[in-house]
Coordinates of C-alpha atoms in Angstrom, one line a residue:
Chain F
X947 CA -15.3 -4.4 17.8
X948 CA -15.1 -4.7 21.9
X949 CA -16.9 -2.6 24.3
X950 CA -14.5 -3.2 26.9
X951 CA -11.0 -1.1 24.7
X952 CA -7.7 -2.5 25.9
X953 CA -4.8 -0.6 27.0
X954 CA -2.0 0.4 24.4
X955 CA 0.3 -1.9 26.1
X956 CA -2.0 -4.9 26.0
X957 CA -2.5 -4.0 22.2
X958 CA 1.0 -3.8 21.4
X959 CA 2.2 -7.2 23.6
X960 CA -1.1 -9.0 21.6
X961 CA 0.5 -7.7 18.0
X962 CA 4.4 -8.8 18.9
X963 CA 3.4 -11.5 21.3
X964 CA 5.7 -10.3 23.8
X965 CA 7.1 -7.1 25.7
X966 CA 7.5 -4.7 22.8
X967 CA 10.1 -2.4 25.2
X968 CA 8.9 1.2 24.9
X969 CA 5.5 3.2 26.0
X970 CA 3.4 4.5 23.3
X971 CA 3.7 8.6 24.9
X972 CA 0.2 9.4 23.2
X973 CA -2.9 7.2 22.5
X974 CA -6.3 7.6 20.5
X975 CA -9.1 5.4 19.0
X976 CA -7.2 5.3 15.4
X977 CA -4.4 3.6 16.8
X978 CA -6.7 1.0 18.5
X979 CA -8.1 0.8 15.1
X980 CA -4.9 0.1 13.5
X981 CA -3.0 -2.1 16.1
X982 CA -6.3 -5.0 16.6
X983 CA -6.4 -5.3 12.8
X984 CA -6.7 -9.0 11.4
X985 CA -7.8 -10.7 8.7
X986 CA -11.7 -11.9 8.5
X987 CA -12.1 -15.2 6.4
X988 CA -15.5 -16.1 8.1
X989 CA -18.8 -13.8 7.5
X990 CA -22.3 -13.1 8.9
X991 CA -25.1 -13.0 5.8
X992 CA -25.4 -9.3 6.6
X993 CA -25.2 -7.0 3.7
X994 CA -23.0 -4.0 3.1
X995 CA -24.9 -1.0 2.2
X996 CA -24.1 0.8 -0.7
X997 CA -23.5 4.2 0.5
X998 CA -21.0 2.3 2.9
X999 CA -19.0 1.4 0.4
X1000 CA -19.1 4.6 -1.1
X1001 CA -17.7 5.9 2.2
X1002 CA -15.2 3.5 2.3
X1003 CA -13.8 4.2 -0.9
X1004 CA -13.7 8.3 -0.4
X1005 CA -11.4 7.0 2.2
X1006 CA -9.0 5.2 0.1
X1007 CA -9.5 8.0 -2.9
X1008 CA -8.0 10.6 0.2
X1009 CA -4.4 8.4 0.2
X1010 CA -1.6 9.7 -1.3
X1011 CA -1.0 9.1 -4.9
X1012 CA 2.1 8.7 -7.1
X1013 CA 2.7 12.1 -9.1
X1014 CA -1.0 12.4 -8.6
X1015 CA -1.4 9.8 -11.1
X1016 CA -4.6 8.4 -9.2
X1017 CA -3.7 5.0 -11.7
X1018 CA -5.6 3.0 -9.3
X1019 CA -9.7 1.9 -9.9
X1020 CA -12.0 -0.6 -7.9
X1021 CA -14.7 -2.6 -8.9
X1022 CA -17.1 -3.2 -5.8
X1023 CA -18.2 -6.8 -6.7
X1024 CA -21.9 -7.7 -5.5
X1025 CA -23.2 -10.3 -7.7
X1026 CA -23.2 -14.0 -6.4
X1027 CA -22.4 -15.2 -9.5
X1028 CA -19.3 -13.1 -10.3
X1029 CA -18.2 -13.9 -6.6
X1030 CA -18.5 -17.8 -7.5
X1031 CA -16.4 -17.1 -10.5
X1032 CA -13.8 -14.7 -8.2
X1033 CA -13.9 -17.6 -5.9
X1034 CA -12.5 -20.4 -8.3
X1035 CA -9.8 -18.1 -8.9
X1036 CA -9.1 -18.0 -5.8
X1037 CA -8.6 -21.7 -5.1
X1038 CA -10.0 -24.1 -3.0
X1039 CA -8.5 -23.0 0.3
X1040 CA -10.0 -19.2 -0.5
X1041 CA -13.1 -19.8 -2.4
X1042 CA -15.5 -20.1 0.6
X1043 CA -14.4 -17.2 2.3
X1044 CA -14.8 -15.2 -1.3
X1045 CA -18.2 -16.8 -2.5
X1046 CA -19.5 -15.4 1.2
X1047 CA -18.3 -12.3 1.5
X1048 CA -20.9 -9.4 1.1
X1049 CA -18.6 -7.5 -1.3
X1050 CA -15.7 -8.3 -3.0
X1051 CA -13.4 -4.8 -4.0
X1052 CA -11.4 -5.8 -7.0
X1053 CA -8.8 -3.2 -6.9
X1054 CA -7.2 -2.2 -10.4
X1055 CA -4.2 -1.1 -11.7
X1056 CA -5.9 1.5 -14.1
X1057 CA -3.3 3.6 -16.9
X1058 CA -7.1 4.1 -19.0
X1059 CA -7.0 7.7 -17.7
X1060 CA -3.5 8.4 -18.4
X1061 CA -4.1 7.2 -21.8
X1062 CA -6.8 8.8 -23.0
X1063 CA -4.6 12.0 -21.5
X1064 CA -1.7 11.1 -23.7
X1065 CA -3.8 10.2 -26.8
X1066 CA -5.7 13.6 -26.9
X1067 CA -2.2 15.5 -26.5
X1068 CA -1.0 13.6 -29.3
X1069 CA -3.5 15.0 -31.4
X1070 CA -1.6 18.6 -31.2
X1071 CA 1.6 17.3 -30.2
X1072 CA 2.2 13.9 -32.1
X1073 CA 5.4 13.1 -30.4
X1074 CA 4.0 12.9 -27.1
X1075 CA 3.9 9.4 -25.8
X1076 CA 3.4 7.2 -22.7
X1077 CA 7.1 6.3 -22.1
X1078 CA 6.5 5.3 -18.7
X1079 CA 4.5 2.0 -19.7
X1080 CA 7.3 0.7 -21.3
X1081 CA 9.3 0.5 -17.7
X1082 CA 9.0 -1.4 -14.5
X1083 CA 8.6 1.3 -12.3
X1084 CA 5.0 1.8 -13.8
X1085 CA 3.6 -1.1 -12.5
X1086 CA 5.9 -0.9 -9.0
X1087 CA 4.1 2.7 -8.9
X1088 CA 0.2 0.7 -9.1
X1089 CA 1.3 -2.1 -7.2
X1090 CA 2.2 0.0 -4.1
X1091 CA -0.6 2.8 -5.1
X1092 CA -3.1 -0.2 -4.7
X1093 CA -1.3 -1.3 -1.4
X1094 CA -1.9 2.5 -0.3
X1095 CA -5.8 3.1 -1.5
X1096 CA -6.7 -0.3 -0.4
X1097 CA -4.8 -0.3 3.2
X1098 CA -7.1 3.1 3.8
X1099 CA -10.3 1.4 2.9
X1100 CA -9.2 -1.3 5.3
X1101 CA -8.8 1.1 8.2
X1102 CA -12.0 2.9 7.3
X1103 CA -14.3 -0.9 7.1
X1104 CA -13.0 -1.7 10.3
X1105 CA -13.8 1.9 11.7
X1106 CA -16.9 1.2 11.1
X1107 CA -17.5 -2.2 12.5
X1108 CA -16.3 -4.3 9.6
X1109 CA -13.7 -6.5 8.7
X1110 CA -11.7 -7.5 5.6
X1111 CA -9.5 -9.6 4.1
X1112 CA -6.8 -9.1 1.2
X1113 CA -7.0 -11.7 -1.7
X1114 CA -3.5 -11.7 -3.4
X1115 CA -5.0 -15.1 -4.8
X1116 CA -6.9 -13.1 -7.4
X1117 CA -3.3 -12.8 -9.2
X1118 CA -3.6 -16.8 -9.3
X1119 CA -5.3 -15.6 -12.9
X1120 CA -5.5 -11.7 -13.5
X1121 CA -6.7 -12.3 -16.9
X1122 CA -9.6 -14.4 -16.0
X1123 CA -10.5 -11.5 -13.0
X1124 CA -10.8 -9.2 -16.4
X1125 CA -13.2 -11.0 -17.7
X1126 CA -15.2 -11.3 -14.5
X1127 CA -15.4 -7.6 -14.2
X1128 CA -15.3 -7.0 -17.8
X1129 CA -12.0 -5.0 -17.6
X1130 CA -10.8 -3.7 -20.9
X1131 CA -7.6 -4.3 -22.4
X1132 CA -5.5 -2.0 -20.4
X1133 CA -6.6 -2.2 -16.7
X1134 CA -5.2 -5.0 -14.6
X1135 CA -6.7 -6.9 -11.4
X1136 CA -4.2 -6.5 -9.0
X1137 CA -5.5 -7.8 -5.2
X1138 CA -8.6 -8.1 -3.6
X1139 CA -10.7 -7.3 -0.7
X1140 CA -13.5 -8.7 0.9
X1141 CA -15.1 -6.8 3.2
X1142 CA -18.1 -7.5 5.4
X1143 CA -19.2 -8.1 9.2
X1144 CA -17.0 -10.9 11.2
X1145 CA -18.6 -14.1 12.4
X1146 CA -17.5 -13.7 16.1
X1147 CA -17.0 -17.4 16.2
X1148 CA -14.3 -17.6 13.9
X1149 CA -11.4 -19.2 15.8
X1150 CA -8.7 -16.7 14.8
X1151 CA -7.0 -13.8 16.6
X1152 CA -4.4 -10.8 16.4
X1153 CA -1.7 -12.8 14.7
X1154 CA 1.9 -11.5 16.0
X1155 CA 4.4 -10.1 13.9
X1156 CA 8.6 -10.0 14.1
X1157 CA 10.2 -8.2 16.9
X1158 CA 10.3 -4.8 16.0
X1159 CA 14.0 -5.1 16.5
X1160 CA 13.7 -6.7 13.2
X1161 CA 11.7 -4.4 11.4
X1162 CA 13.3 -1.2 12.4
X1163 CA 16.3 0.1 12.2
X1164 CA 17.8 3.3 13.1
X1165 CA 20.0 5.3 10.5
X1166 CA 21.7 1.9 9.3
X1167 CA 20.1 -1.0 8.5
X1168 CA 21.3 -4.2 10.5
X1169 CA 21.6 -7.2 9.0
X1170 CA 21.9 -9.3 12.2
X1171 CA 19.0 -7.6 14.0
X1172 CA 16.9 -8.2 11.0
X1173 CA 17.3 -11.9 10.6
X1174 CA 17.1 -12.3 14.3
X1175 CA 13.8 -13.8 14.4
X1176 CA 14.3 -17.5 16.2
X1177 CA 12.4 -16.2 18.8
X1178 CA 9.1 -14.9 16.7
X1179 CA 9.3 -19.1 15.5
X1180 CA 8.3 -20.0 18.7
X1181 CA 5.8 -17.3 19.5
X1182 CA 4.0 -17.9 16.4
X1183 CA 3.9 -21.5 16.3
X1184 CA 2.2 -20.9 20.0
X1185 CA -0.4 -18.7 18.4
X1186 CA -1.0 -21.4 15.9
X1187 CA -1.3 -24.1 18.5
X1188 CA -3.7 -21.7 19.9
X1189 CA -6.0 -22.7 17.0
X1190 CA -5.0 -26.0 16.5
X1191 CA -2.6 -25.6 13.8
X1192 CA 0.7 -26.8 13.1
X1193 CA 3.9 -24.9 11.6
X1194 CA 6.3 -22.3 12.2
X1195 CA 6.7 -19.0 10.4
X1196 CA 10.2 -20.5 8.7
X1197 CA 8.5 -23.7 7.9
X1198 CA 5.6 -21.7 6.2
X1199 CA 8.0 -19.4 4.7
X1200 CA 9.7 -22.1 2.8
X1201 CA 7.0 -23.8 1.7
X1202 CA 5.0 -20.4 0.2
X1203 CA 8.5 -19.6 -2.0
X1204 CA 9.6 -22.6 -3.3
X1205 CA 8.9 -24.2 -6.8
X1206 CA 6.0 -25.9 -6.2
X1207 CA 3.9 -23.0 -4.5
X1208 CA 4.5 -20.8 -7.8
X1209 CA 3.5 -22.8 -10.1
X1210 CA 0.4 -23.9 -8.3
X1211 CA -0.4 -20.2 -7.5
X1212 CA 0.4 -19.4 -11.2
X1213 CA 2.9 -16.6 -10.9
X1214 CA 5.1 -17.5 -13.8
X1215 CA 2.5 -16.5 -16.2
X1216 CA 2.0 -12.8 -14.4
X1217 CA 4.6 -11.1 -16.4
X1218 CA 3.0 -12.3 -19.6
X1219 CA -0.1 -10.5 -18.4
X1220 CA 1.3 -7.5 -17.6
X1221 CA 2.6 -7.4 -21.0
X1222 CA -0.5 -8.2 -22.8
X1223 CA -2.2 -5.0 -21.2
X1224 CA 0.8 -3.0 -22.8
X1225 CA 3.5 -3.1 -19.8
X1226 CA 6.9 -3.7 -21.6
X1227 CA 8.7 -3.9 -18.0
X1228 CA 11.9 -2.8 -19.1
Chain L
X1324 CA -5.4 19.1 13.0
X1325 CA -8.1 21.6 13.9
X1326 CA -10.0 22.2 17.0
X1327 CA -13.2 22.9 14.7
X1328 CA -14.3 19.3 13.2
X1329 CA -15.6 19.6 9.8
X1330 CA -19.1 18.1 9.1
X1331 CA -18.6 14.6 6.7
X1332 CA -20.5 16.5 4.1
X1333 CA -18.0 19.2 3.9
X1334 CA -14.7 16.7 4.2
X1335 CA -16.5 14.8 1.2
X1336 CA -17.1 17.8 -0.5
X1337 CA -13.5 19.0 -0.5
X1338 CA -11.9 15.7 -1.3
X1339 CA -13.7 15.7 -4.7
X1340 CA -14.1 19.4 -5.1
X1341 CA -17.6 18.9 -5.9
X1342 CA -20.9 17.4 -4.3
X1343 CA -19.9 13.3 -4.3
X1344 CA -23.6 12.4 -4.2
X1345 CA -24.2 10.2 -1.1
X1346 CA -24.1 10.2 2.4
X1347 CA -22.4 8.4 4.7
X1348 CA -24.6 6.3 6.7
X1349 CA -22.3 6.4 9.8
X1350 CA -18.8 8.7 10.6
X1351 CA -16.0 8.7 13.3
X1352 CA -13.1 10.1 13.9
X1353 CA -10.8 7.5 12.3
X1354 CA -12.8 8.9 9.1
X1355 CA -12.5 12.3 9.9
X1356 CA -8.5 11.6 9.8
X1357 CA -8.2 9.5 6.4
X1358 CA -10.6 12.4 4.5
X1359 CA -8.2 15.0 5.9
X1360 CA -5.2 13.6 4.6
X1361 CA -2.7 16.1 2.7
X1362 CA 0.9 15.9 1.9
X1363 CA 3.2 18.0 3.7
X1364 CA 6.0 19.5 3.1
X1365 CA 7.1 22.3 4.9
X1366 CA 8.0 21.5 8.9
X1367 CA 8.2 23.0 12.0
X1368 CA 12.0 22.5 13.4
X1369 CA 10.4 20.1 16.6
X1370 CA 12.0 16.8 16.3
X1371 CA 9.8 13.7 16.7
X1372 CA 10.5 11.4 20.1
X1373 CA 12.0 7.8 19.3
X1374 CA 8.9 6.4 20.9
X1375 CA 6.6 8.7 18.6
X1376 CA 8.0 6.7 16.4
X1377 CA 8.4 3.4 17.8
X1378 CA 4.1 3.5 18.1
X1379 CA 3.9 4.8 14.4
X1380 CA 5.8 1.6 13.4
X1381 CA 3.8 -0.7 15.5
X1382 CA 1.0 0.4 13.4
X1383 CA 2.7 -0.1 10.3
X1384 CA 3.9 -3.5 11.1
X1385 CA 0.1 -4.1 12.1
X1386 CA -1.4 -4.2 8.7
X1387 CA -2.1 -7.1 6.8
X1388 CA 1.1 -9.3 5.2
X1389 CA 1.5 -11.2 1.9
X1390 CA 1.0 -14.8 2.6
X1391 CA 2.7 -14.0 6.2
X1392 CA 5.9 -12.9 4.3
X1393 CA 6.8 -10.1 6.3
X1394 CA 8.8 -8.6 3.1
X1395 CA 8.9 -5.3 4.3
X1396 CA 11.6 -3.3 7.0
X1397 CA 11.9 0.3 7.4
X1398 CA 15.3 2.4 8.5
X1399 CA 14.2 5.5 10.7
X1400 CA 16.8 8.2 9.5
X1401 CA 17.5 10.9 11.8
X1402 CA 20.7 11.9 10.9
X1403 CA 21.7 15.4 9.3
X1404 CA 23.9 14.3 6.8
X1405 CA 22.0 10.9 5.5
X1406 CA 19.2 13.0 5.1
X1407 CA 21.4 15.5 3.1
X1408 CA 22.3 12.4 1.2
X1409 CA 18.6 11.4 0.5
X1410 CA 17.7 15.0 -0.3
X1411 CA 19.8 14.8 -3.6
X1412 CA 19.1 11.5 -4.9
X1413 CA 14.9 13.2 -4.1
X1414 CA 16.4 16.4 -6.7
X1415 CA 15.9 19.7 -6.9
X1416 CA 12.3 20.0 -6.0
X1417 CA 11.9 17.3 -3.2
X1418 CA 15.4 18.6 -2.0
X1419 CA 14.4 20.9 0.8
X1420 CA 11.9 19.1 2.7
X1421 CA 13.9 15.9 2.8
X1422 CA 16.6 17.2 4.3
X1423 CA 14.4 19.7 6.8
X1424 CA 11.8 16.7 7.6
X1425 CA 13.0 15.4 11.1
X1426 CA 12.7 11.7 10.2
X1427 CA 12.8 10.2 7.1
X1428 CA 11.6 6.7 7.4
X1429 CA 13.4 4.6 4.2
X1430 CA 11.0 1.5 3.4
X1431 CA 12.5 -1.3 2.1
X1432 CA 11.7 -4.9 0.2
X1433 CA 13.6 -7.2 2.6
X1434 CA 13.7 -10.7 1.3
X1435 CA 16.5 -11.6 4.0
X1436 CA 14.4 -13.2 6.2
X1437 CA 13.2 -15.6 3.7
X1438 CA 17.0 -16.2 1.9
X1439 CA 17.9 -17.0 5.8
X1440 CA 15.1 -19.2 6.0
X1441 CA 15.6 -21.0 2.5
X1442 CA 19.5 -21.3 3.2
X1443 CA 18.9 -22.9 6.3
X1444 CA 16.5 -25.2 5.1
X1445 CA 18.7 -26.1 2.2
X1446 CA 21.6 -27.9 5.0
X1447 CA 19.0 -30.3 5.6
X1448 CA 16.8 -30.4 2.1
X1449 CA 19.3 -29.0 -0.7
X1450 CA 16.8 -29.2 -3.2
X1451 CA 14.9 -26.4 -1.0
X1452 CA 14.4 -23.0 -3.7
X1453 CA 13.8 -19.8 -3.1
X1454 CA 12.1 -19.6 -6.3
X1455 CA 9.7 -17.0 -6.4
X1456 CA 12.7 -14.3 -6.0
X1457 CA 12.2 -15.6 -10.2
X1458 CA 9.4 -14.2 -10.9
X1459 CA 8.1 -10.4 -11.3
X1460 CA 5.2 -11.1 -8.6
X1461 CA 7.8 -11.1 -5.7
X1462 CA 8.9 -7.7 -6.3
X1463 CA 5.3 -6.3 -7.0
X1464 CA 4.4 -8.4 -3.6
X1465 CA 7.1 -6.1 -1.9
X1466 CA 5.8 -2.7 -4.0
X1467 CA 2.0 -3.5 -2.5
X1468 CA 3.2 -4.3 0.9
X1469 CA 5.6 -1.5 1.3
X1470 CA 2.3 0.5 0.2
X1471 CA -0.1 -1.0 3.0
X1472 CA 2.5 -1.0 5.6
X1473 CA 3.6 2.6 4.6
X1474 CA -0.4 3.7 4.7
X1475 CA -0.5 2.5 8.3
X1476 CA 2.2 4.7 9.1
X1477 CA 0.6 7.4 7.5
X1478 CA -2.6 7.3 9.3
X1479 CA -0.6 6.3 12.8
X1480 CA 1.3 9.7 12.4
X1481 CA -1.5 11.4 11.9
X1482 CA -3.8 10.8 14.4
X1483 CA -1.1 11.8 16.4
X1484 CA -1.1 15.4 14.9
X1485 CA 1.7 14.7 12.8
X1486 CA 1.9 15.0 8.9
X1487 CA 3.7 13.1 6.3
X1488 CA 5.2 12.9 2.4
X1489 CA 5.4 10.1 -0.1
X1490 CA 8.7 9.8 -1.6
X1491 CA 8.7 8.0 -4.3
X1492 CA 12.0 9.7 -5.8
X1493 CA 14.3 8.1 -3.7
X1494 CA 13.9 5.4 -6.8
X1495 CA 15.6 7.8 -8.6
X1496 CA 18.6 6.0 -7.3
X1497 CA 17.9 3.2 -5.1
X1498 CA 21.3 1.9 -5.0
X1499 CA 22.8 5.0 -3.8
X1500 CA 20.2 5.3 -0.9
X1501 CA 21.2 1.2 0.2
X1502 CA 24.3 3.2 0.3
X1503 CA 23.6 5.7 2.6
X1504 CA 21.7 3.6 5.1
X1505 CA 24.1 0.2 4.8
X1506 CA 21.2 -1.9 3.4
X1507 CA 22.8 -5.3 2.1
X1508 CA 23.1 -6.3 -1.6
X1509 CA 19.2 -8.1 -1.1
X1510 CA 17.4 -5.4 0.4
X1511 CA 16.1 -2.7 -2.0
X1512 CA 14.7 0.5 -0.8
X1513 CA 11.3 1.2 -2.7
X1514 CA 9.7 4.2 -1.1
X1515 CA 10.6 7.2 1.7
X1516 CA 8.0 8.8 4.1
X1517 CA 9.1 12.4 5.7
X1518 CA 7.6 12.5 9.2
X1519 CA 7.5 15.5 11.5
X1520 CA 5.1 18.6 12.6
X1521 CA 3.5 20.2 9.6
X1522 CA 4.3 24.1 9.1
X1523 CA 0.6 25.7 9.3
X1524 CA 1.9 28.6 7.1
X1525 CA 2.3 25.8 4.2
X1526 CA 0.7 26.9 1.4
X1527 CA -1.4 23.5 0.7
X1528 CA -4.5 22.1 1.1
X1529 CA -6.8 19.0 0.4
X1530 CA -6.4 18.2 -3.1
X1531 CA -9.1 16.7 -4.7
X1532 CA -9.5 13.4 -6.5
X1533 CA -11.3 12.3 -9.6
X1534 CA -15.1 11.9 -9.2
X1535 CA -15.9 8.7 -7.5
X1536 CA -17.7 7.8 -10.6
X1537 CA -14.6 7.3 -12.7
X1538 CA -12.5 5.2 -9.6
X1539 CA -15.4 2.7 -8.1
X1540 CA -17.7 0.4 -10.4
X1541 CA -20.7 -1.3 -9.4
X1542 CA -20.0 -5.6 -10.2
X1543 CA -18.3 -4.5 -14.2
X1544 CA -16.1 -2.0 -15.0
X1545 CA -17.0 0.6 -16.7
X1546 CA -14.7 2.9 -19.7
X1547 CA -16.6 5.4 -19.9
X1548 CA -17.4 6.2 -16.4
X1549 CA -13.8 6.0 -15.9
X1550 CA -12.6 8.3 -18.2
X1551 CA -15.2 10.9 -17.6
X1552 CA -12.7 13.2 -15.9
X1553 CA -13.2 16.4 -18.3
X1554 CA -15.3 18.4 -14.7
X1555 CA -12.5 17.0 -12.6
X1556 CA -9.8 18.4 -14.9
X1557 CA -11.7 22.1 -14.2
X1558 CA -11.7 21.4 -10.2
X1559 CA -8.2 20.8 -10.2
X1560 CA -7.0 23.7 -12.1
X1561 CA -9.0 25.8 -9.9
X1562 CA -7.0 24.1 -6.3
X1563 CA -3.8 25.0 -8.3
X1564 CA -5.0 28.5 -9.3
X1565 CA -5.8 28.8 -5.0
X1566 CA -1.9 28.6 -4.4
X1567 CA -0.9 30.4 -7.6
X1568 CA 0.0 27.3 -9.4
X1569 CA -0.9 27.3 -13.1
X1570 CA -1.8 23.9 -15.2
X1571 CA -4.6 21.2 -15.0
X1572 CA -4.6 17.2 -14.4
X1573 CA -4.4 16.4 -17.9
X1574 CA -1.4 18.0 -18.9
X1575 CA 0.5 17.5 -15.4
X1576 CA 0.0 13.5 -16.6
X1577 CA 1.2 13.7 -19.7
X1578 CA 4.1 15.6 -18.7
X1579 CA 4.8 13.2 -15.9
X1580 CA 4.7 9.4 -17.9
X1581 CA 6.7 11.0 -21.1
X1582 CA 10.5 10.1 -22.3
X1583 CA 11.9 13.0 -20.6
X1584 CA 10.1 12.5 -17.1
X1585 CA 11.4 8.8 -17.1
X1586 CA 15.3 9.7 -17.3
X1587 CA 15.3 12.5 -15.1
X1588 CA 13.9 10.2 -12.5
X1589 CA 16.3 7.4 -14.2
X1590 CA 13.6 5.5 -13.7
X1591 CA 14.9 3.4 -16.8
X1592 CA 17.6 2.3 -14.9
X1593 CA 15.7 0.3 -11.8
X1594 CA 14.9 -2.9 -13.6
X1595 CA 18.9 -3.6 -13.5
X1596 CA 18.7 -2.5 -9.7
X1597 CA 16.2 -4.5 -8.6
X1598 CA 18.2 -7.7 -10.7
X1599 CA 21.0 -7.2 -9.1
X1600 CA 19.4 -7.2 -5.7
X1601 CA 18.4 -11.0 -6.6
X1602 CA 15.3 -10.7 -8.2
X1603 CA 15.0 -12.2 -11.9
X1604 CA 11.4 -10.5 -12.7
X1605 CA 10.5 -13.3 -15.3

């Protein structure tokens, strides 16, 4: 989104807000791409073409899929209306950034092909059956399959000059994101993404992540190096002075867990939706 | 992967097997790299530099997080006999190219970082909870994120003329792969991404995916549309007749979701995995 492209080792300090200790031994334009991704919560009132979308979604169609399942749909939400309605789901802190978006992609956790697969075969073979519903790995297998599709079309919006946010909010009241897309019975609104072109004056930057010490591990996982993040509290809360926020990442950590933030965000009541659109989560 | 760039017209036309009906306003090479994207699983024996690695994960850690959750690590596993390990919980089929592939990187839901965070905020504020380890969304949280922090891997690696495999059968036992890495009794290993230089004799290609038609809908959802995969079920059969592979999507689904599918993969069994790891899924 820069004419002037910074170095690989300018990229990598911005992302871990420090000396990440190694040297990148090969470089290209996709990894620029991937390393200066944030989020976009402020948007220019310029459209998204159509046949951009469509390109960004042959993009997240060419991701890996579970089995070859392909259990994952998308509903490219336009309408101003709809967005208003996607917005209140969203709450108050997310609905301006949703009502303004150019497009909305509802992203779905979609079993309607494999059950119209299953049904037909049942017509020859009657004791066929879709025994896979009935257990939690099926909806593990969407969840991630949508985190896969959705991460490409992320990569592919901002290779073309766009940027996006992901809207986990939607979840906030799955049912009522049916409705608004007029999913059927069996299809479930799992995240969404806005996508559309920044406002260059939104105050917000790359935002850093833990140490890579803490991320990656080599052959064994270690426990101390993973929690070993004291560090990362006081880079981030520097990026969030930076903007004239308060808060640490522990702080903010305890206060998106805890009771309160559950049952304001609604996520006791997800397991009863998953069930209603024929999940038995064994 | 080729010196030769395919025009976008033909990379569309081989990710759906069939015309797809628009055209891409603009392209780049960022594109060019997420059309391409196949699954590979046969490697040349060239091991993959620590760095190589180190720059793949950088992207990963790049993407987008969960409310700033940072739920996700990943173990980097190099050694012979772990990967000999992971190559029979994978089975018979995944067996070879797991142990062969010259990095298996082991993705994990790691909620330590927020139990540290919680316990320490407890000394001072007991009544501080950790609730949403409760609830089912945590764990799908951890699925989706694993998924766009695994997809940025994929792309990384890529770009850097390196290819990659989905392993999603390292669930077949997750338990026995915290094993083999030392993960600790929170952290639950969810997915497994071979890394390492493809074998061009591999007998693979782009496979396509269901008509655009039936995966993205225009403001409401469509059934019909997204059912319509009787034309797709023909394009696939003939990719699997191109490698001597007999069979079509439909029945490759129905085989794959049935009872005997499900306990093979003991995919039955996770629920009381992922419970024991701490997480309730109410």
């Amino acid at each position: 989104m820069t004419d002037q492209s910074p170095t690989p080792a300018e990229l990598l300090a911005a992302r871990y807000g420090s000396d990440p200790g190694f040297d990148p031994p090969q470089w290209n334009q996709t990894l620029t791409t991937l390393l200066q991704h944030r989020s976009v919560r402020r948007w220019l009132d310029r459209p998204v073409s159509e046949d951009t979308i469509r390109t960004i979604v042959a993009a997240a169609q060419s991701a890996s899929t579970s089995s070859n399942k392909q259990i994952v749909s998308v509903v490219a939400v336009r309408d101003a209306e709809q967005k208003r309605a996607l917005a209140e789901v969203g709450g108050p802190r997310q609905a301006a950034h949703i009502s303004t978006a150019p497009v909305v992609l509802v992203w779905l956790i979609d079993t309607s092909r494999i059950r119209a697969s299953v049904e037909r075969a049942r017509r020859e073979k009657p004791v066929i059956e879709y025994t896979a519903a009935e257990y939690l790995d099926e909806v593990l297998v969407g969840a991630c399959d949508v985190g896969i599709n959705a991460q490409n079309a992320v990569i592919a919006a901002r290779s073309l000059g766009l940027g996006t946010c992901f809207l986990g909010s939607l979840r906030n009241d799955a049912e009522r994101v049916g409705e608004i897309i007029g999913a059927p019975e069996h299809v479930v609104p799992f995240v969404g993404l806005e996508i559309g072109y920044a406002d260059p004056e939104e105050p917000a930057g790359v935002k850093p992540r833990i140490p890579q010490g803490a991320y990656l591990h080599w052959d064994r996982y270690d426990a101390d190096a993973a929690t070993d993040v004291g560090e990362y509290d006081r880079i981030l809360a520097d990026y969030f002075a930076q903007y004239d926020q308060p808060g640490s990442w522990s702080a903010g950590l305890v206060s998106r867990v805890g009771p309160k933030a559950v049952k304001v965000a609604k996520r006791h009541l997800l397991r009863g939706v998953f069930e209603r659109a024929g999940f038995s989560l064994k």
